[in-house]
Amino acid sequence: ISEKSCRKDSPFPKHPGIDQCCTLQGHERKLCLASLRYSADELPSLLEPTNEEICTEYTKNEKDYAV
């Protein structure tokens, strides 16, 4: 997850401090990212997706769906 968080095409919200965390490696990077805090406005909705939405997302990219 830490590698995915630091990619340019990361699906996660950009947060102040994330660029600094991404300069670190291994365990230090993970701890740095874990220490970042997000406001409720920065996070996507936590509503449960419908069965149709789940199937659509799964068929788009089966390999990385669980990630």
CSV table of C-alpha atoms in Angstrom, one decimal:
chain,number,residue,atom,x,y,z
A,1,ILE,CA,0.0,0.0,0.0
A,2,SER,CA,2.9,2.4,0.7
A,3,GLU,CA,4.2,1.9,-2.8
A,4,LYS,CA,0.8,2.5,-4.3
A,5,SER,CA,0.4,5.6,-2.1
A,6,CYS,CA,3.5,7.1,-3.6
A,7,ARG,CA,2.8,6.5,-7.2
A,8,LYS,CA,2.0,9.5,-9.4
A,9,ASP,CA,-1.4,7.9,-10.3
A,10,SER,CA,-2.2,7.0,-6.7
A,11,PRO,CA,-6.0,6.7,-6.1
A,12,PHE,CA,-5.5,7.9,-2.5
A,13,PRO,CA,-6.0,11.6,-1.5
A,14,LYS,CA,-3.0,13.8,-1.7
A,15,HIS,CA,-2.1,15.0,1.8
A,16,PRO,CA,0.4,17.5,3.1
A,17,GLY,CA,3.5,15.6,4.1
A,18,ILE,CA,2.9,12.6,1.8
A,19,ASP,CA,5.7,13.7,-0.5
A,20,GLN,CA,8.2,13.8,2.4
A,21,CYS,CA,7.1,10.2,3.4
A,22,CYS,CA,7.6,9.0,-0.1
A,23,THR,CA,11.3,9.9,0.0
A,24,LEU,CA,11.7,7.3,2.7
A,25,GLN,CA,12.1,3.6,2.2
A,26,GLY,CA,10.7,0.4,3.7
A,27,HIS,CA,9.4,0.5,7.3
A,28,GLU,CA,10.2,4.2,7.8
A,29,ARG,CA,7.9,5.1,4.8
A,30,LYS,CA,5.1,2.9,6.2
A,31,LEU,CA,5.3,4.5,9.6
A,32,CYS,CA,5.4,8.0,8.1
A,33,LEU,CA,2.4,7.4,5.9
A,34,ALA,CA,0.5,5.8,8.9
A,35,SER,CA,1.1,8.9,10.9
A,36,LEU,CA,-0.6,11.2,8.4
A,37,ARG,CA,-4.1,12.3,9.4
A,38,TYR,CA,-7.0,13.1,7.0
A,39,SER,CA,-10.1,15.1,7.5
A,40,ALA,CA,-13.5,13.6,6.7
A,41,ASP,CA,-13.7,15.9,3.7
A,42,GLU,CA,-10.5,14.5,2.1
A,43,LEU,CA,-11.7,10.9,2.2
A,44,PRO,CA,-14.1,9.4,-0.3
A,45,SER,CA,-17.5,8.3,0.9
A,46,LEU,CA,-17.6,5.1,2.9
A,47,LEU,CA,-21.0,4.1,1.6
A,48,GLU,CA,-21.3,0.4,0.8
A,49,PRO,CA,-21.2,-0.1,-3.0
A,50,THR,CA,-24.1,-1.8,-4.7
A,51,ASN,CA,-23.6,-5.4,-6.1
A,52,GLU,CA,-23.6,-3.9,-9.6
A,53,GLU,CA,-20.8,-1.4,-8.7
A,54,ILE,CA,-18.7,-4.2,-7.2
A,55,CYS,CA,-19.1,-6.4,-10.3
A,56,THR,CA,-18.3,-3.4,-12.6
A,57,GLU,CA,-15.1,-2.5,-10.7
A,58,TYR,CA,-14.1,-6.2,-10.5
A,59,THR,CA,-14.4,-6.8,-14.3
A,60,LYS,CA,-12.4,-3.6,-15.0
A,61,ASN,CA,-9.4,-5.0,-13.3
A,62,GLU,CA,-9.7,-8.4,-11.7
A,63,LYS,CA,-6.0,-8.7,-10.8
A,64,ASP,CA,-5.8,-5.5,-8.7
A,65,TYR,CA,-9.4,-5.4,-7.5
A,66,ALA,CA,-8.7,-6.6,-4.0
A,67,VAL,CA,-5.8,-4.2,-3.6
